[in-house]
Amino acid sequence: MDEMTTPTGAGHGRAVAVRVPMRARSRTEPHRASTPLELLFDLCFVVAVSQAGGKLVHALARGEPGHGISGYLLVFFAIYWAWVNFTWFASAYDTDDVPYRLATLVQMSGVLVLAAGVPRAFDHADYTVAVVGYLIMRLALTCQWLRAARGERGAARRTALRYAAGLVVVQLAWVGLLLLPGALWTGGFLLLVVAELAVPAYAEHDHRTSWHPHHIAERYGLFTLIVLGETISAATVAVQSALDESAALDLLLPIAVGGLLIVFAAFWSYFAVPIHEHLVSSRRAFLWGYSHYAVLASAAAIGAGIEVAVEQVTHHADISARAAAACVTVPTAIFMLMVWAVHTRHFKNGLAEHLVLPAGAAAVLLCTLAGHLAVPLAGLAAGCAVAAGVWLAAGESRRARF
């Protein structure tokens, strides 16, 4: 073999300049954490998430929820799936050598092109720029999978080649979709979403890649923090608007406080359990990862909803106070339900613990009726749900000791 080998993970800390085979990393590797390159990659998605959230705000503030929500869901899937493609590959094959870093930087460039295409996709259903961004990302990622196949043997090699082939076929289908008439586009989009989700199942049906459970859990947690950051940003906008719009000070400050309470409660509920202990099989992990589309999309939508609530109070939105309240309470309730359904449910004991987040979500939805006071009340409801969960878990811990 004309390639030099290095121990698994030996390249981390500095890029290895020699040619090395891309070997799978161990699923039991200790102290596996996100790398600076992965964190830089995530930062590129801040732009895309912000673009999608901004467009959702404008549509909701204009009283166009149908267009806004449908466009947001389609665009956010493109953002989410681009991140997923990179994350699971990196968990199994991150060698951190020069070729790997260069390929990842190319993927980042594709993410930025995707972000630039978000406004066209949202406003005019023109996905040309977004598909070009995907082409750039997929070209680099396909090369990564082919490189992984070269370094593997047997079933692991077949899996890598299936991933590469699946990416190429689906990406060609996306390019072909651009040629379809507008009336057929939505149906084609949904069909290709199913095809995208099927690629990992097809590739790994007889051999599982060596993704690292703790690393995957950390990566999803970090992306959740990124989208929750949109809510913190929206709360900051509310405070700034309160300072600029002194006439609405008594309404804007409660929105800011309520928004912060919501994001604090969302953080607490999401990071309350060691979810990596649940990710013991590909079936569990893929279902958990796929379901995070709803978790992440709703988390980002909370920030957009707070911005809509601010615009309504400052008379920059053509919707009622109750409609603006729903822009916050609905995604908050969805987030709480999804976190319970796919994340914390696996660690709950007894009916009372299981009901905390669903009941909290119902209470948050009821806050919609409060109009201008809905956001602070929703924040209190979410906070009470977290407090109840902590109290019940502490009681369970005390009973376990005796």
PDB file of C-alpha atoms in Angstrom, residues 3 7 17 24 29 40 52 83 91 96-97 103 133 167 176 186 209 219 221 228 289 292 316 342 349 375 380 392:
ATOM      1  CA  GLU A   3      -0.455   5.243   1.744  1.00  0.00           C
ATOM      2  CA  PRO A   7      -4.013   5.701  14.518  1.00  0.00           C
ATOM      3  CA  ALA A  17      -0.382  16.501   5.283  1.00  0.00           C
ATOM      4  CA  ALA A  24     -13.838   4.231  10.198  1.00  0.00           C
ATOM      5  CA  GLU A  29     -13.757   5.890  21.189  1.00  0.00           C
ATOM      6  CA  LEU A  40     -17.178  26.195  12.003  1.00  0.00           C
ATOM      7  CA  ALA A  52     -35.529  31.067   6.751  1.00  0.00           C
ATOM      8  CA  TRP A  83     -26.462  19.417   8.074  1.00  0.00           C
ATOM      9  CA  SER A  91     -19.169  10.920  13.123  1.00  0.00           C
ATOM     10  CA  ASP A  96      -9.144  15.603  10.039  1.00  0.00           C
ATOM     11  CA  ASP A  97      -6.370  15.377   7.464  1.00  0.00           C
ATOM     12  CA  ALA A 103     -13.665  18.691   1.272  1.00  0.00           C
ATOM     13  CA  GLY A 133     -25.636  24.831  -3.239  1.00  0.00           C
ATOM     14  CA  LEU A 167     -26.305  10.789  -3.180  1.00  0.00           C
ATOM     15  CA  GLY A 176     -34.355  17.160 -12.964  1.00  0.00           C
ATOM     16  CA  THR A 186     -44.532  20.190  -4.674  1.00  0.00           C
ATOM     17  CA  THR A 209     -21.375   2.777   9.808  1.00  0.00           C
ATOM     18  CA  ARG A 219     -23.818  17.371  17.530  1.00  0.00           C
ATOM     19  CA  GLY A 221     -27.510  19.284  20.903  1.00  0.00           C
ATOM     20  CA  LEU A 228     -32.608  28.374  20.107  1.00  0.00           C
ATOM     21  CA  GLY A 289     -32.388  11.905  14.155  1.00  0.00           C
ATOM     22  CA  HIS A 292     -35.333  16.180  15.020  1.00  0.00           C
ATOM     23  CA  HIS A 316     -45.792  46.842  11.933  1.00  0.00           C
ATOM     24  CA  VAL A 342     -38.517  11.533  20.650  1.00  0.00           C
ATOM     25  CA  ASN A 349     -40.736   6.981  35.053  1.00  0.00           C
ATOM     26  CA  VAL A 375     -45.807  35.318  25.499  1.00  0.00           C
ATOM     27  CA  LEU A 380     -44.303  30.928  32.826  1.00  0.00           C
ATOM     28  CA  LEU A 392     -40.803  14.692  40.062  1.00  0.00           C
TER      29      LEU A 392
END
